[in-house]
Amino acid sequence: METEKQVTTKSNIKLPPRIEGYGEVKPFAGAFAAKPQGKKYAPGKGSCPPGTVKVLGSIAEAVEKTGLKDGMTISFHHHLRDGDYVLNCVMDEIARLGIKNLTICASSLTNAHEPLLEHIKSGVVTELQTSGLRGGIARAVSRQGILKKPVIFRTHGGRARAIEAGEVKIDVAFVAAPVSD
């Protein structure tokens, strides 16, 4: 049986050409080696007529209104750092609604997000894409192998670039906001 050729980096490190759950391996070739191609990805425009009530009664109602389904990608931002319980509250409601096989594309996952471990173990969350992974989640992923697919790490700016380039499609984003208009 013939094996696939390995990819060799500038540092002469041999890598497989493809990683299951990740895809094609493209070693970093330099800051400007990859030329942008295609068009920017952006969602369609919408509107909200005057008088429309936008305030919902619960996180569960908000999740239901988004149309979130099994297998989608959801996003969170970590601007509250270790004080962020938005992700935990939203994930508890998603689990209660029976939605599974989600990818979380979060700015960073910290000690505050350790309740996420139960949602990973139960299959609510099956993939993580982030710029940082700390504490119990990091230990469980690296030492216990609780995810079947590798975590995809991107820099904070690399996350935005991947979203804009359409490499990551966010189906629903949940953001902590004190007010909205």
mmCIF file of C-alpha atoms in Angstrom:
data_model
loop_
_atom_site.group_PDB
_atom_site.id
_atom_site.type_symbol
_atom_site.label_atom_id
_atom_site.label_comp_id
_atom_site.label_asym_id
_atom_site.label_seq_id
_atom_site.Cartn_x
_atom_site.Cartn_y
_atom_site.Cartn_z
ATOM 1 C CA MET A 1 0.000 0.000 0.000
ATOM 2 C CA GLU A 2 1.455 3.353 -1.022
ATOM 3 C CA THR A 3 1.453 6.087 1.610
ATOM 4 C CA GLU A 4 0.795 9.730 0.835
ATOM 5 C CA LYS A 5 3.800 12.002 0.521
ATOM 6 C CA GLN A 6 4.582 14.071 3.574
ATOM 7 C CA VAL A 7 4.623 17.853 3.591
ATOM 8 C CA THR A 8 7.979 19.353 4.529
ATOM 9 C CA THR A 9 8.216 22.726 6.271
ATOM 10 C CA LYS A 10 10.978 25.329 5.866
ATOM 11 C CA SER A 11 12.485 23.928 9.093
ATOM 12 C CA ASN A 12 12.586 20.485 7.469
ATOM 13 C CA ILE A 13 9.831 19.110 9.695
ATOM 14 C CA LYS A 14 7.813 16.313 8.064
ATOM 15 C CA LEU A 15 4.039 16.587 8.354
ATOM 16 C CA PRO A 16 1.227 14.427 6.998
ATOM 17 C CA PRO A 17 -0.519 15.950 3.950
ATOM 18 C CA ARG A 18 -3.911 15.641 5.690
ATOM 19 C CA ILE A 19 -5.137 15.334 9.274
ATOM 20 C CA GLU A 20 -8.503 13.688 9.900
ATOM 21 C CA GLY A 21 -10.930 16.222 11.357
ATOM 22 C CA TYR A 22 -8.706 19.119 10.270
ATOM 23 C CA GLY A 23 -8.123 18.724 6.541
ATOM 24 C CA GLU A 24 -5.241 19.595 4.241
ATOM 25 C CA VAL A 25 -2.023 20.567 6.016
ATOM 26 C CA LYS A 26 -0.574 23.851 4.779
ATOM 27 C CA PRO A 27 2.653 24.744 6.567
ATOM 28 C CA PHE A 28 3.341 28.410 7.282
ATOM 29 C CA ALA A 29 5.539 29.707 4.477
ATOM 30 C CA GLY A 30 5.937 33.337 5.557
ATOM 31 C CA ALA A 31 3.846 36.383 6.327
ATOM 32 C CA PHE A 32 3.092 37.211 2.696
ATOM 33 C CA ALA A 33 3.583 33.842 0.989
ATOM 34 C CA ALA A 34 -0.140 33.080 0.659
ATOM 35 C CA LYS A 35 -1.910 35.444 -1.701
ATOM 36 C CA PRO A 36 -5.554 36.203 -0.860
ATOM 37 C CA GLN A 37 -8.026 34.669 -3.287
ATOM 38 C CA GLY A 38 -11.763 34.806 -3.747
ATOM 39 C CA LYS A 39 -14.221 37.193 -2.153
ATOM 40 C CA LYS A 40 -14.884 38.152 1.437
ATOM 41 C CA TYR A 41 -17.633 36.207 3.139
ATOM 42 C CA ALA A 42 -20.454 38.209 4.671
ATOM 43 C CA PRO A 43 -23.980 37.367 5.784
ATOM 44 C CA GLY A 44 -26.971 38.793 3.972
ATOM 45 C CA LYS A 45 -28.571 42.023 5.089
ATOM 46 C CA GLY A 46 -31.710 42.150 7.149
ATOM 47 C CA SER A 47 -34.047 44.708 8.615
ATOM 48 C CA CYS A 48 -36.262 45.187 11.612
ATOM 49 C CA PRO A 49 -39.389 47.290 11.021
ATOM 50 C CA PRO A 50 -40.288 49.927 13.643
ATOM 51 C CA GLY A 51 -42.341 48.514 16.476
ATOM 52 C CA THR A 52 -40.821 45.042 16.266
ATOM 53 C CA VAL A 53 -40.166 43.694 19.741
ATOM 54 C CA LYS A 54 -36.577 42.440 19.843
ATOM 55 C CA VAL A 55 -36.333 41.627 23.542
ATOM 56 C CA LEU A 56 -36.887 37.949 24.258
ATOM 57 C CA GLY A 57 -37.892 36.279 27.507
ATOM 58 C CA SER A 58 -35.045 33.811 27.882
ATOM 59 C CA ILE A 59 -31.820 32.443 26.476
ATOM 60 C CA ALA A 60 -33.736 29.344 25.353
ATOM 61 C CA GLU A 61 -36.131 31.527 23.345
ATOM 62 C CA ALA A 62 -33.166 33.351 21.794
ATOM 63 C CA VAL A 63 -31.502 30.052 20.838
ATOM 64 C CA GLU A 64 -34.745 28.775 19.306
ATOM 65 C CA LYS A 65 -35.239 32.003 17.305
ATOM 66 C CA THR A 66 -31.764 31.648 15.761
ATOM 67 C CA GLY A 67 -32.762 28.346 14.160
ATOM 68 C CA LEU A 68 -29.712 26.611 15.649
ATOM 69 C CA LYS A 69 -29.527 22.953 14.588
ATOM 70 C CA ASP A 70 -27.243 19.964 15.068
ATOM 71 C CA GLY A 71 -23.859 20.329 13.388
ATOM 72 C CA MET A 72 -23.733 24.130 13.239
ATOM 73 C CA THR A 73 -20.901 26.458 14.302
ATOM 74 C CA ILE A 74 -21.472 28.923 17.112
ATOM 75 C CA SER A 75 -19.256 31.786 18.195
ATOM 76 C CA PHE A 76 -18.502 33.531 21.465
ATOM 77 C CA HIS A 77 -16.200 36.405 22.311
ATOM 78 C CA HIS A 78 -14.137 36.365 25.509
ATOM 79 C CA HIS A 79 -14.140 40.048 26.408
ATOM 80 C CA LEU A 80 -15.356 39.207 29.925
ATOM 81 C CA ARG A 81 -12.322 36.897 30.415
ATOM 82 C CA ASP A 82 -12.620 34.763 33.557
ATOM 83 C CA GLY A 83 -15.856 36.553 34.413
ATOM 84 C CA ASP A 84 -17.581 35.175 31.303
ATOM 85 C CA TYR A 85 -20.576 33.033 32.118
ATOM 86 C CA VAL A 86 -22.454 33.836 28.906
ATOM 87 C CA LEU A 87 -20.964 30.807 27.135
ATOM 88 C CA ASN A 88 -21.906 28.534 30.045
ATOM 89 C CA CYS A 89 -25.501 29.808 30.256
ATOM 90 C CA VAL A 90 -26.015 29.541 26.493
ATOM 91 C CA MET A 91 -24.471 26.058 26.302
ATOM 92 C CA ASP A 92 -26.652 24.803 29.177
ATOM 93 C CA GLU A 93 -29.762 25.938 27.265
ATOM 94 C CA ILE A 94 -28.510 24.437 24.001
ATOM 95 C CA ALA A 95 -27.942 21.104 25.777
ATOM 96 C CA ARG A 96 -31.396 21.279 27.372
ATOM 97 C CA LEU A 97 -32.887 21.823 23.892
ATOM 98 C CA GLY A 98 -31.179 18.616 22.697
ATOM 99 C CA ILE A 99 -28.936 20.228 20.072
ATOM 100 C CA LYS A 100 -25.705 18.289 19.444
ATOM 101 C CA ASN A 101 -22.532 18.041 17.357
ATOM 102 C CA LEU A 102 -21.695 21.752 17.535
ATOM 103 C CA THR A 103 -18.436 23.481 16.745
ATOM 104 C CA ILE A 104 -17.535 26.300 19.116
ATOM 105 C CA CYS A 105 -15.447 29.016 17.521
ATOM 106 C CA ALA A 106 -14.506 31.159 20.507
ATOM 107 C CA SER A 107 -11.973 33.923 20.952
ATOM 108 C CA SER A 108 -10.559 32.088 23.965
ATOM 109 C CA LEU A 109 -11.653 29.440 26.446
ATOM 110 C CA THR A 110 -10.605 30.012 30.054
ATOM 111 C CA ASN A 111 -11.077 28.514 33.516
ATOM 112 C CA ALA A 112 -14.524 30.154 33.626
ATOM 113 C CA HIS A 113 -15.635 27.850 30.803
ATOM 114 C CA GLU A 114 -14.857 24.522 32.520
ATOM 115 C CA PRO A 115 -18.593 23.607 32.626
ATOM 116 C CA LEU A 116 -18.150 23.175 28.849
ATOM 117 C CA LEU A 117 -16.444 19.842 29.617
ATOM 118 C CA GLU A 118 -19.808 18.194 30.346
ATOM 119 C CA HIS A 119 -21.146 19.379 26.987
ATOM 120 C CA ILE A 120 -18.094 17.954 25.225
ATOM 121 C CA LYS A 121 -18.475 14.610 27.016
ATOM 122 C CA SER A 122 -22.196 14.435 26.150
ATOM 123 C CA GLY A 123 -21.664 15.231 22.451
ATOM 124 C CA VAL A 124 -23.274 18.670 22.461
ATOM 125 C CA VAL A 125 -19.861 20.066 21.458
ATOM 126 C CA THR A 126 -17.617 18.014 19.166
ATOM 127 C CA GLU A 127 -15.159 20.619 17.814
ATOM 128 C CA LEU A 128 -13.289 23.627 19.176
ATOM 129 C CA GLN A 129 -11.654 26.483 17.283
ATOM 130 C CA THR A 130 -10.035 29.132 19.458
ATOM 131 C CA SER A 131 -7.062 31.373 20.070
ATOM 132 C CA GLY A 132 -6.558 30.092 23.611
ATOM 133 C CA LEU A 133 -7.379 27.061 25.721
ATOM 134 C CA ARG A 134 -6.651 27.078 29.446
ATOM 135 C CA GLY A 135 -7.293 25.228 32.673
ATOM 136 C CA GLY A 136 -9.370 22.085 32.932
ATOM 137 C CA ILE A 137 -10.535 22.193 29.326
ATOM 138 C CA ALA A 138 -6.941 22.300 28.088
ATOM 139 C CA ARG A 139 -5.975 19.398 30.366
ATOM 140 C CA ALA A 140 -8.958 17.281 29.312
ATOM 141 C CA VAL A 141 -8.310 17.889 25.626
ATOM 142 C CA SER A 142 -4.552 17.323 25.752
ATOM 143 C CA ARG A 143 -4.291 14.588 28.390
ATOM 144 C CA GLN A 144 -7.612 12.764 28.173
ATOM 145 C CA GLY A 145 -8.318 13.226 24.471
ATOM 146 C CA ILE A 146 -12.005 14.024 24.984
ATOM 147 C CA LEU A 147 -12.390 15.465 21.472
ATOM 148 C CA LYS A 148 -12.335 13.231 18.395
ATOM 149 C CA LYS A 149 -11.158 16.089 16.178
ATOM 150 C CA PRO A 150 -8.078 18.236 16.794
ATOM 151 C CA VAL A 151 -8.563 21.700 18.264
ATOM 152 C CA ILE A 152 -7.855 24.367 15.668
ATOM 153 C CA PHE A 153 -5.868 27.239 17.135
ATOM 154 C CA ARG A 154 -5.702 30.593 15.393
ATOM 155 C CA THR A 155 -4.332 33.897 16.587
ATOM 156 C CA HIS A 156 -6.936 36.455 17.588
ATOM 157 C CA GLY A 157 -6.507 38.223 14.232
ATOM 158 C CA GLY A 158 -6.267 34.891 12.403
ATOM 159 C CA ARG A 159 -9.736 34.014 13.710
ATOM 160 C CA ALA A 160 -11.199 37.198 12.198
ATOM 161 C CA ARG A 161 -9.297 36.576 8.959
ATOM 162 C CA ALA A 162 -10.616 32.994 8.710
ATOM 163 C CA ILE A 163 -14.193 34.197 9.259
ATOM 164 C CA GLU A 164 -13.836 36.992 6.702
ATOM 165 C CA ALA A 165 -12.252 34.609 4.183
ATOM 166 C CA GLY A 166 -15.116 32.128 4.586
ATOM 167 C CA GLU A 167 -12.816 29.404 5.959
ATOM 168 C CA VAL A 168 -14.957 29.421 9.099
ATOM 169 C CA LYS A 169 -18.682 29.945 8.727
ATOM 170 C CA ILE A 170 -20.341 31.137 11.919
ATOM 171 C CA ASP A 171 -23.990 30.103 11.974
ATOM 172 C CA VAL A 172 -24.886 31.865 15.233
ATOM 173 C CA ALA A 173 -22.868 34.294 17.374
ATOM 174 C CA PHE A 174 -23.663 34.930 21.030
ATOM 175 C CA VAL A 175 -22.278 38.164 22.455
ATOM 176 C CA ALA A 176 -22.603 39.617 25.950
ATOM 177 C CA ALA A 177 -24.104 43.077 25.530
ATOM 178 C CA PRO A 178 -25.487 45.328 28.286
ATOM 179 C CA VAL A 179 -27.848 47.088 25.839
ATOM 180 C CA SER A 180 -28.766 47.013 22.172
ATOM 181 C CA ASP A 181 -30.684 49.303 19.891
#
